[in-house]
């Protein structure tokens, strides 16, 4: 079982990397990508835990990118965590996150909610603060009942303390991942509320920038929508990825290793690039990675 998207407490997940890996192993995951938001902080600990539990840890990251006033998430699978260019890019993203956190805290202060950033730094020693951290603090203070309401009232697009972030461009995010030897994956493509033509534009730009895969299996993605997305993927020679996007055991609707089956007739990232997932390259005959036009899928030659 492959779970190629999840979060530790190094971003907005609830579990330490060690506990996350242990939970994944218990649930039958054999290949796990830990993909914290704009941070590689948890990967060393996750790698050590994976060795103990006999599962393959794929070093990953989920980068927030700006695209036409939207926030698009790109997961970088099997990146080199030591790559200077990737590290510099993520350092810039983290600065943007701290600047936004200060602005959110100032907006909350105007609403009479004081000292949230100070509390955030004490409670969550993270390199990349997220709105999810703010949501948890607002819930803990009893100002809202749950994270959803924290987003609705304060932090979401229509919330009183909403601050837009200045993320890197889609091309930059994809470029950092490729430079670091990773596979750029468009995360949860059905969650951006895009029309068919807008999704086509996004995918065309993603491919032009060097994007290679998209998630075609994740919680709440239903078969009909998955098949529509799979057609768009096949038309562009994009490989299929999958992940639970697990954050916390408290979110009963997600679990490590839990996601729908892949739609039919897709080439998965681990079939296309077995060597990145702890599999011998000989696992796959090259013939299997031809795309619908009989051409090699992007970079399958490598
Ligand atoms: P950020 O990347 O800092 O903008 O934070 C976004 C994170 O907050 C996402 O990765 C989700 O984990 C979480 N999130 C976004 N929207 C909601 C929502 N409506 N309710 C609960 N959590 C949310
Ligand atoms: Mn998150
Ligand atoms: Mn995401
Ligand atoms: Mn995620």
mmCIF file of N, CA, C and O in Angstrom, residues 136-222:
data_model
loop_
_atom_site.group_PDB
_atom_site.id
_atom_site.type_symbol
_atom_site.label_atom_id
_atom_site.label_comp_id
_atom_site.label_asym_id
_atom_site.label_seq_id
_atom_site.Cartn_x
_atom_site.Cartn_y
_atom_site.Cartn_z
ATOM 1 N N UNK A 136 -6.358 25.903 15.531
ATOM 2 C CA UNK A 136 -6.299 25.104 16.763
ATOM 3 C C UNK A 136 -6.243 25.987 18.005
ATOM 4 O O UNK A 136 -6.850 25.674 19.030
ATOM 5 N N UNK A 137 -5.522 27.120 17.904
ATOM 6 C CA UNK A 137 -5.442 28.025 19.057
ATOM 7 C C UNK A 137 -6.788 28.696 19.324
ATOM 8 O O UNK A 137 -7.188 28.871 20.479
ATOM 9 N N UNK A 138 -7.492 29.061 18.259
ATOM 10 C CA UNK A 138 -8.800 29.710 18.427
ATOM 11 C C UNK A 138 -9.806 28.735 19.037
ATOM 12 O O UNK A 138 -10.635 29.125 19.867
ATOM 13 N N UNK A 139 -9.692 27.465 18.664
ATOM 14 C CA UNK A 139 -10.560 26.437 19.259
ATOM 15 C C UNK A 139 -10.194 26.265 20.737
ATOM 16 O O UNK A 139 -11.070 26.250 21.609
ATOM 17 N N UNK A 140 -8.885 26.184 21.023
ATOM 18 C CA UNK A 140 -8.435 25.990 22.413
ATOM 19 C C UNK A 140 -8.882 27.143 23.314
ATOM 20 O O UNK A 140 -9.160 26.950 24.495
ATOM 21 N N UNK A 141 -8.963 28.348 22.741
ATOM 22 C CA UNK A 141 -9.418 29.494 23.542
ATOM 23 C C UNK A 141 -10.936 29.546 23.685
ATOM 24 O O UNK A 141 -11.470 30.450 24.332
ATOM 25 N N UNK A 142 -11.600 28.602 23.049
ATOM 26 C CA UNK A 142 -13.058 28.544 23.174
ATOM 27 C C UNK A 142 -13.782 29.582 22.324
ATOM 28 O O UNK A 142 -14.977 29.823 22.513
ATOM 29 N N UNK A 143 -13.085 30.185 21.368
ATOM 30 C CA UNK A 143 -13.714 31.220 20.542
ATOM 31 C C UNK A 143 -14.576 30.609 19.432
ATOM 32 O O UNK A 143 -15.513 31.242 18.954
ATOM 33 N N UNK A 144 -14.221 29.403 19.022
ATOM 34 C CA UNK A 144 -15.004 28.671 18.020
ATOM 35 C C UNK A 144 -14.999 27.192 18.414
ATOM 36 O O UNK A 144 -14.131 26.753 19.163
ATOM 37 N N UNK A 145 -15.970 26.463 17.892
ATOM 38 C CA UNK A 145 -16.138 25.073 18.317
ATOM 39 C C UNK A 145 -15.143 24.134 17.638
ATOM 40 O O UNK A 145 -14.684 23.182 18.229
ATOM 41 N N UNK A 146 -14.802 24.394 16.393
ATOM 42 C CA UNK A 146 -13.877 23.483 15.698
ATOM 43 C C UNK A 146 -13.115 24.237 14.592
ATOM 44 O O UNK A 146 -13.376 25.418 14.338
ATOM 45 N N UNK A 147 -12.174 23.506 13.958
ATOM 46 C CA UNK A 147 -11.328 24.131 12.945
ATOM 47 C C UNK A 147 -12.132 24.708 11.780
ATOM 48 O O UNK A 147 -11.811 25.793 11.273
ATOM 49 N N UNK A 148 -13.157 23.979 11.366
ATOM 50 C CA UNK A 148 -13.978 24.458 10.251
ATOM 51 C C UNK A 148 -14.566 25.824 10.563
ATOM 52 O O UNK A 148 -14.545 26.736 9.736
ATOM 53 N N UNK A 149 -15.082 25.976 11.793
ATOM 54 C CA UNK A 149 -15.672 27.262 12.176
ATOM 55 C C UNK A 149 -14.596 28.340 12.314
ATOM 56 O O UNK A 149 -14.844 29.509 12.035
ATOM 57 N N UNK A 150 -13.391 27.941 12.728
ATOM 58 C CA UNK A 150 -12.286 28.913 12.810
ATOM 59 C C UNK A 150 -11.969 29.458 11.415
ATOM 60 O O UNK A 150 -11.709 30.651 11.243
ATOM 61 N N UNK A 151 -12.032 28.575 10.411
ATOM 62 C CA UNK A 151 -11.791 29.034 9.038
ATOM 63 C C UNK A 151 -12.958 29.881 8.551
ATOM 64 O O UNK A 151 -12.754 30.915 7.911
ATOM 65 N N UNK A 152 -14.176 29.455 8.848
ATOM 66 C CA UNK A 152 -15.349 30.190 8.375
ATOM 67 C C UNK A 152 -15.393 31.596 8.981
ATOM 68 O O UNK A 152 -15.627 32.579 8.291
ATOM 69 N N UNK A 153 -15.128 31.693 10.285
ATOM 70 C CA UNK A 153 -15.300 32.986 10.956
ATOM 71 C C UNK A 153 -14.060 33.877 10.840
ATOM 72 O O UNK A 153 -14.178 35.099 10.669
ATOM 73 N N UNK A 154 -12.865 33.288 10.959
ATOM 74 C CA UNK A 154 -11.645 34.104 11.045
ATOM 75 C C UNK A 154 -10.666 33.939 9.881
ATOM 76 O O UNK A 154 -10.141 34.919 9.361
ATOM 77 N N UNK A 155 -10.331 32.697 9.531
ATOM 78 C CA UNK A 155 -9.105 32.450 8.755
ATOM 79 C C UNK A 155 -9.311 32.205 7.273
ATOM 80 O O UNK A 155 -8.388 32.375 6.477
ATOM 81 N N UNK A 156 -10.513 31.769 6.908
ATOM 82 C CA UNK A 156 -10.787 31.456 5.506
ATOM 83 C C UNK A 156 -10.953 32.723 4.678
ATOM 84 O O UNK A 156 -10.938 33.843 5.207
ATOM 85 N N UNK A 157 -11.107 32.532 3.381
ATOM 86 C CA UNK A 157 -11.211 33.632 2.431
ATOM 87 C C UNK A 157 -12.246 34.685 2.847
ATOM 88 O O UNK A 157 -12.076 35.872 2.615
ATOM 89 N N UNK A 158 -13.330 34.225 3.461
ATOM 90 C CA UNK A 158 -14.380 35.167 3.878
ATOM 91 C C UNK A 158 -14.312 35.492 5.363
ATOM 92 O O UNK A 158 -15.214 36.144 5.906
ATOM 93 N N UNK A 159 -13.267 35.055 6.022
ATOM 94 C CA UNK A 159 -13.134 35.284 7.457
ATOM 95 C C UNK A 159 -12.651 36.694 7.769
ATOM 96 O O UNK A 159 -12.081 37.369 6.913
ATOM 97 N N UNK A 160 -12.862 37.125 9.011
ATOM 98 C CA UNK A 160 -12.527 38.508 9.395
ATOM 99 C C UNK A 160 -11.015 38.732 9.467
ATOM 100 O O UNK A 160 -10.552 39.860 9.381
ATOM 101 N N UNK A 161 -10.224 37.687 9.638
ATOM 102 C CA UNK A 161 -8.770 37.859 9.778
ATOM 103 C C UNK A 161 -8.020 37.239 8.604
ATOM 104 O O UNK A 161 -6.850 36.885 8.730
ATOM 105 N N UNK A 162 -8.706 37.111 7.465
ATOM 106 C CA UNK A 162 -8.069 36.492 6.300
ATOM 107 C C UNK A 162 -6.948 37.375 5.758
ATOM 108 O O UNK A 162 -7.107 38.590 5.606
ATOM 109 N N UNK A 163 -5.821 36.767 5.510
ATOM 110 C CA UNK A 163 -4.714 37.467 4.853
ATOM 111 C C UNK A 163 -4.238 36.580 3.699
ATOM 112 O O UNK A 163 -3.914 35.404 3.906
ATOM 113 N N UNK A 164 -4.224 37.126 2.498
ATOM 114 C CA UNK A 164 -3.745 36.361 1.345
ATOM 115 C C UNK A 164 -2.228 36.221 1.451
ATOM 116 O O UNK A 164 -1.539 37.134 1.901
ATOM 117 N N UNK A 165 -1.724 35.072 1.056
ATOM 118 C CA UNK A 165 -0.273 34.861 1.101
ATOM 119 C C UNK A 165 0.319 35.095 -0.279
ATOM 120 O O UNK A 165 -0.343 34.910 -1.297
ATOM 121 N N UNK A 166 1.579 35.489 -0.314
ATOM 122 C CA UNK A 166 2.294 35.715 -1.577
ATOM 123 C C UNK A 166 3.158 34.492 -1.851
ATOM 124 O O UNK A 166 4.356 34.519 -1.589
ATOM 125 N N UNK A 167 2.549 33.437 -2.334
ATOM 126 C CA UNK A 167 3.327 32.208 -2.548
ATOM 127 C C UNK A 167 4.204 32.313 -3.799
ATOM 128 O O UNK A 167 4.022 33.192 -4.641
ATOM 129 N N UNK A 168 5.106 31.357 -3.930
ATOM 130 C CA UNK A 168 5.891 31.238 -5.160
ATOM 131 C C UNK A 168 4.946 30.894 -6.314
ATOM 132 O O UNK A 168 3.806 30.480 -6.093
ATOM 133 N N UNK A 169 5.414 31.074 -7.537
ATOM 134 C CA UNK A 169 4.583 30.705 -8.688
ATOM 135 C C UNK A 169 4.600 29.189 -8.865
ATOM 136 O O UNK A 169 5.460 28.487 -8.315
ATOM 137 N N UNK A 170 3.632 28.710 -9.637
ATOM 138 C CA UNK A 170 3.562 27.280 -9.946
ATOM 139 C C UNK A 170 4.880 26.822 -10.588
ATOM 140 O O UNK A 170 5.435 25.776 -10.232
ATOM 141 N N UNK A 171 5.377 27.613 -11.530
ATOM 142 C CA UNK A 171 6.608 27.234 -12.238
ATOM 143 C C UNK A 171 7.801 27.178 -11.282
ATOM 144 O O UNK A 171 8.658 26.285 -11.406
ATOM 145 N N UNK A 172 7.851 28.113 -10.328
ATOM 146 C CA UNK A 172 8.956 28.078 -9.354
ATOM 147 C C UNK A 172 8.898 26.818 -8.498
ATOM 148 O O UNK A 172 9.908 26.119 -8.320
ATOM 149 N N UNK A 173 7.722 26.540 -7.947
ATOM 150 C CA UNK A 173 7.577 25.366 -7.082
ATOM 151 C C UNK A 173 7.949 24.081 -7.816
ATOM 152 O O UNK A 173 8.724 23.254 -7.319
ATOM 153 N N UNK A 174 7.412 23.931 -9.020
ATOM 154 C CA UNK A 174 7.706 22.746 -9.830
ATOM 155 C C UNK A 174 9.214 22.686 -10.142
ATOM 156 O O UNK A 174 9.841 21.624 -10.063
ATOM 157 N N UNK A 175 9.778 23.839 -10.447
ATOM 158 C CA UNK A 175 11.201 23.907 -10.793
ATOM 159 C C UNK A 175 12.104 23.482 -9.632
ATOM 160 O O UNK A 175 13.085 22.753 -9.842
ATOM 161 N N UNK A 176 11.781 23.916 -8.426
ATOM 162 C CA UNK A 176 12.599 23.515 -7.263
ATOM 163 C C UNK A 176 12.569 22.008 -7.082
ATOM 164 O O UNK A 176 13.577 21.378 -6.776
ATOM 165 N N UNK A 177 11.369 21.430 -7.251
ATOM 166 C CA UNK A 177 11.221 19.981 -7.056
ATOM 167 C C UNK A 177 12.043 19.218 -8.099
ATOM 168 O O UNK A 177 12.791 18.285 -7.775
ATOM 169 N N UNK A 178 11.927 19.634 -9.365
ATOM 170 C CA UNK A 178 12.697 18.967 -10.420
ATOM 171 C C UNK A 178 14.196 19.110 -10.189
ATOM 172 O O UNK A 178 14.965 18.156 -10.347
ATOM 173 N N UNK A 179 14.618 20.319 -9.792
ATOM 174 C CA UNK A 179 16.043 20.546 -9.548
ATOM 175 C C UNK A 179 16.556 19.613 -8.454
ATOM 176 O O UNK A 179 17.699 19.160 -8.494
ATOM 177 N N UNK A 180 15.694 19.318 -7.477
ATOM 178 C CA UNK A 180 16.082 18.450 -6.356
ATOM 179 C C UNK A 180 15.849 16.977 -6.682
ATOM 180 O O UNK A 180 15.814 16.133 -5.779
ATOM 181 N N UNK A 181 15.648 16.665 -7.965
ATOM 182 C CA UNK A 181 15.533 15.274 -8.395
ATOM 183 C C UNK A 181 14.182 14.632 -8.135
ATOM 184 O O UNK A 181 14.023 13.423 -8.291
ATOM 185 N N UNK A 182 13.191 15.446 -7.731
ATOM 186 C CA UNK A 182 11.893 14.886 -7.358
ATOM 187 C C UNK A 182 10.880 14.898 -8.488
ATOM 188 O O UNK A 182 11.117 15.439 -9.567
ATOM 189 N N UNK A 183 9.743 14.281 -8.213
ATOM 190 C CA UNK A 183 8.623 14.229 -9.151
ATOM 191 C C UNK A 183 7.552 15.207 -8.673
ATOM 192 O O UNK A 183 7.006 15.032 -7.586
ATOM 193 N N UNK A 184 7.249 16.267 -9.469
ATOM 194 C CA UNK A 184 6.190 17.207 -9.069
ATOM 195 C C UNK A 184 4.803 16.605 -9.338
ATOM 196 O O UNK A 184 4.514 16.159 -10.444
ATOM 197 N N UNK A 185 3.972 16.604 -8.294
ATOM 198 C CA UNK A 185 2.632 16.005 -8.352
ATOM 199 C C UNK A 185 1.595 17.086 -8.025
ATOM 200 O O UNK A 185 1.681 17.709 -6.963
ATOM 201 N N UNK A 186 0.651 17.289 -8.909
ATOM 202 C CA UNK A 186 -0.440 18.216 -8.593
ATOM 203 C C UNK A 186 -1.312 17.565 -7.522
ATOM 204 O O UNK A 186 -1.882 16.496 -7.740
ATOM 205 N N UNK A 187 -1.386 18.217 -6.344
ATOM 206 C CA UNK A 187 -2.123 17.626 -5.222
ATOM 207 C C UNK A 187 -3.623 17.859 -5.386
ATOM 208 O O UNK A 187 -4.049 18.880 -5.931
ATOM 209 N N UNK A 188 -4.408 16.894 -4.912
ATOM 210 C CA UNK A 188 -5.884 16.969 -4.873
ATOM 211 C C UNK A 188 -6.495 17.917 -5.918
ATOM 212 O O UNK A 188 -7.102 18.932 -5.560
ATOM 213 N N UNK A 189 -6.372 17.555 -7.217
ATOM 214 C CA UNK A 189 -6.824 18.465 -8.288
ATOM 215 C C UNK A 189 -8.319 18.768 -8.267
ATOM 216 O O UNK A 189 -8.742 19.788 -8.818
ATOM 217 N N UNK A 190 -9.110 17.938 -7.610
ATOM 218 C CA UNK A 190 -10.554 18.195 -7.564
ATOM 219 C C UNK A 190 -10.952 19.180 -6.476
ATOM 220 O O UNK A 190 -12.116 19.526 -6.349
ATOM 221 N N UNK A 191 -9.999 19.660 -5.688
ATOM 222 C CA UNK A 191 -10.356 20.499 -4.537
ATOM 223 C C UNK A 191 -10.201 21.995 -4.785
ATOM 224 O O UNK A 191 -10.277 22.787 -3.853
ATOM 225 N N UNK A 192 -9.954 22.383 -6.031
ATOM 226 C CA UNK A 192 -9.736 23.814 -6.280
ATOM 227 C C UNK A 192 -10.972 24.495 -6.855
ATOM 228 O O UNK A 192 -10.944 25.689 -7.163
ATOM 229 N N UNK A 193 -12.038 23.711 -7.042
ATOM 230 C CA UNK A 193 -13.269 24.283 -7.579
ATOM 231 C C UNK A 193 -13.126 24.779 -9.009
ATOM 232 O O UNK A 193 -13.756 25.762 -9.395
ATOM 233 N N UNK A 194 -12.298 24.123 -9.807
ATOM 234 C CA UNK A 194 -12.033 24.576 -11.181
ATOM 235 C C UNK A 194 -13.033 23.985 -12.167
ATOM 236 O O UNK A 194 -13.410 22.818 -12.059
ATOM 237 N N UNK A 195 -13.419 24.793 -13.152
ATOM 238 C CA UNK A 195 -14.210 24.275 -14.273
ATOM 239 C C UNK A 195 -13.294 23.395 -15.129
ATOM 240 O O UNK A 195 -12.066 23.413 -14.965
ATOM 241 N N UNK A 196 -13.896 22.670 -16.065
ATOM 242 C CA UNK A 196 -13.100 21.814 -16.936
ATOM 243 C C UNK A 196 -12.031 22.583 -17.696
ATOM 244 O O UNK A 196 -10.878 22.156 -17.777
ATOM 245 N N UNK A 197 -12.396 23.763 -18.218
ATOM 246 C CA UNK A 197 -11.419 24.499 -19.036
ATOM 247 C C UNK A 197 -10.326 25.104 -18.155
ATOM 248 O O UNK A 197 -9.167 25.178 -18.559
ATOM 249 N N UNK A 198 -10.681 25.531 -16.950
ATOM 250 C CA UNK A 198 -9.657 26.075 -16.043
ATOM 251 C C UNK A 198 -8.695 24.966 -15.625
ATOM 252 O O UNK A 198 -7.478 25.182 -15.549
ATOM 253 N N UNK A 199 -9.235 23.770 -15.379
ATOM 254 C CA UNK A 199 -8.357 22.648 -15.029
ATOM 255 C C UNK A 199 -7.418 22.333 -16.193
ATOM 256 O O UNK A 199 -6.225 22.078 -16.001
ATOM 257 N N UNK A 200 -7.949 22.377 -17.416
ATOM 258 C CA UNK A 200 -7.100 22.153 -18.596
ATOM 259 C C UNK A 200 -5.949 23.155 -18.639
ATOM 260 O O UNK A 200 -4.802 22.784 -18.896
ATOM 261 N N UNK A 201 -6.269 24.425 -18.397
ATOM 262 C CA UNK A 201 -5.219 25.459 -18.411
ATOM 263 C C UNK A 201 -4.181 25.195 -17.329
ATOM 264 O O UNK A 201 -2.975 25.311 -17.555
ATOM 265 N N UNK A 202 -4.687 24.867 -16.137
ATOM 266 C CA UNK A 202 -3.761 24.586 -15.033
ATOM 267 C C UNK A 202 -2.834 23.419 -15.395
ATOM 268 O O UNK A 202 -1.612 23.503 -15.225
ATOM 269 N N UNK A 203 -3.423 22.356 -15.923
ATOM 270 C CA UNK A 203 -2.608 21.178 -16.255
ATOM 271 C C UNK A 203 -1.610 21.482 -17.357
ATOM 272 O O UNK A 203 -0.460 21.021 -17.310
ATOM 273 N N UNK A 204 -2.029 22.263 -18.349
ATOM 274 C CA UNK A 204 -1.102 22.612 -19.428
ATOM 275 C C UNK A 204 0.084 23.412 -18.882
ATOM 276 O O UNK A 204 1.237 23.171 -19.243
ATOM 277 N N UNK A 205 -0.201 24.366 -18.002
ATOM 278 C CA UNK A 205 0.900 25.158 -17.414
ATOM 279 C C UNK A 205 1.768 24.300 -16.513
ATOM 280 O O UNK A 205 2.994 24.467 -16.464
ATOM 281 N N UNK A 206 1.119 23.389 -15.786
ATOM 282 C CA UNK A 206 1.852 22.490 -14.881
ATOM 283 C C UNK A 206 2.840 21.626 -15.686
ATOM 284 O O UNK A 206 4.013 21.504 -15.328
ATOM 285 N N UNK A 207 2.357 21.077 -16.794
ATOM 286 C CA UNK A 207 3.216 20.242 -17.640
ATOM 287 C C UNK A 207 4.331 21.086 -18.264
ATOM 288 O O UNK A 207 5.499 20.683 -18.290
ATOM 289 N N UNK A 208 3.964 22.279 -18.747
ATOM 290 C CA UNK A 208 4.977 23.152 -19.367
ATOM 291 C C UNK A 208 6.082 23.498 -18.372
ATOM 292 O O UNK A 208 7.242 23.658 -18.744
ATOM 293 N N UNK A 209 5.715 23.604 -17.081
ATOM 294 C CA UNK A 209 6.700 23.949 -16.052
ATOM 295 C C UNK A 209 7.561 22.752 -15.652
ATOM 296 O O UNK A 209 8.554 22.909 -14.953
ATOM 297 N N UNK A 210 7.154 21.543 -16.064
ATOM 298 C CA UNK A 210 7.918 20.348 -15.690
ATOM 299 C C UNK A 210 7.162 19.401 -14.771
ATOM 300 O O UNK A 210 7.734 18.431 -14.268
ATOM 301 N N UNK A 211 5.883 19.680 -14.552
ATOM 302 C CA UNK A 211 5.054 18.786 -13.725
ATOM 303 C C UNK A 211 4.930 17.415 -14.364
ATOM 304 O O UNK A 211 4.911 17.300 -15.595
ATOM 305 N N UNK A 212 4.893 16.362 -13.567
ATOM 306 C CA UNK A 212 4.920 15.000 -14.109
ATOM 307 C C UNK A 212 3.793 14.092 -13.661
ATOM 308 O O UNK A 212 3.615 13.018 -14.238
ATOM 309 N N UNK A 213 3.056 14.480 -12.623
ATOM 310 C CA UNK A 213 2.045 13.554 -12.094
ATOM 311 C C UNK A 213 0.920 14.330 -11.430
ATOM 312 O O UNK A 213 1.059 15.517 -11.148
ATOM 313 N N UNK A 214 -0.206 13.668 -11.199
ATOM 314 C CA UNK A 214 -1.278 14.267 -10.408
ATOM 315 C C UNK A 214 -1.936 13.213 -9.533
ATOM 316 O O UNK A 214 -1.914 12.023 -9.870
ATOM 317 N N UNK A 215 -2.482 13.660 -8.423
ATOM 318 C CA UNK A 215 -3.166 12.721 -7.541
ATOM 319 C C UNK A 215 -4.504 12.337 -8.167
ATOM 320 O O UNK A 215 -5.319 13.194 -8.481
ATOM 321 N N UNK A 216 -4.702 11.032 -8.294
ATOM 322 C CA UNK A 216 -5.963 10.527 -8.849
ATOM 323 C C UNK A 216 -6.692 9.644 -7.853
ATOM 324 O O UNK A 216 -7.687 9.013 -8.190
ATOM 325 N N UNK A 217 -6.197 9.610 -6.647
ATOM 326 C CA UNK A 217 -6.862 8.878 -5.568
ATOM 327 C C UNK A 217 -6.554 9.566 -4.250
ATOM 328 O O UNK A 217 -5.382 9.666 -3.850
ATOM 329 N N UNK A 218 -7.600 10.079 -3.603
ATOM 330 C CA UNK A 218 -7.475 10.696 -2.272
ATOM 331 C C UNK A 218 -8.869 10.740 -1.662
ATOM 332 O O UNK A 218 -9.870 10.578 -2.376
ATOM 333 N N UNK A 219 -8.968 10.927 -0.347
ATOM 334 C CA UNK A 219 -10.276 10.877 0.299
ATOM 335 C C UNK A 219 -11.262 11.862 -0.335
ATOM 336 O O UNK A 219 -10.868 12.964 -0.735
ATOM 337 N N UNK A 220 -12.504 11.454 -0.442
ATOM 338 C CA UNK A 220 -13.576 12.284 -0.984
ATOM 339 C C UNK A 220 -13.510 12.501 -2.497
ATOM 340 O O UNK A 220 -14.282 13.287 -3.042
ATOM 341 N N UNK A 221 -12.592 11.829 -3.167
ATOM 342 C CA UNK A 221 -12.600 11.885 -4.628
ATOM 343 C C UNK A 221 -13.398 10.689 -5.128
ATOM 344 O O UNK A 221 -13.005 9.541 -4.910
ATOM 345 N N UNK A 222 -14.517 10.978 -5.756
ATOM 346 C CA UNK A 222 -15.430 9.906 -6.133
ATOM 347 C C UNK A 222 -15.110 9.408 -7.546
ATOM 348 O O UNK A 222 -14.505 10.135 -8.343
#
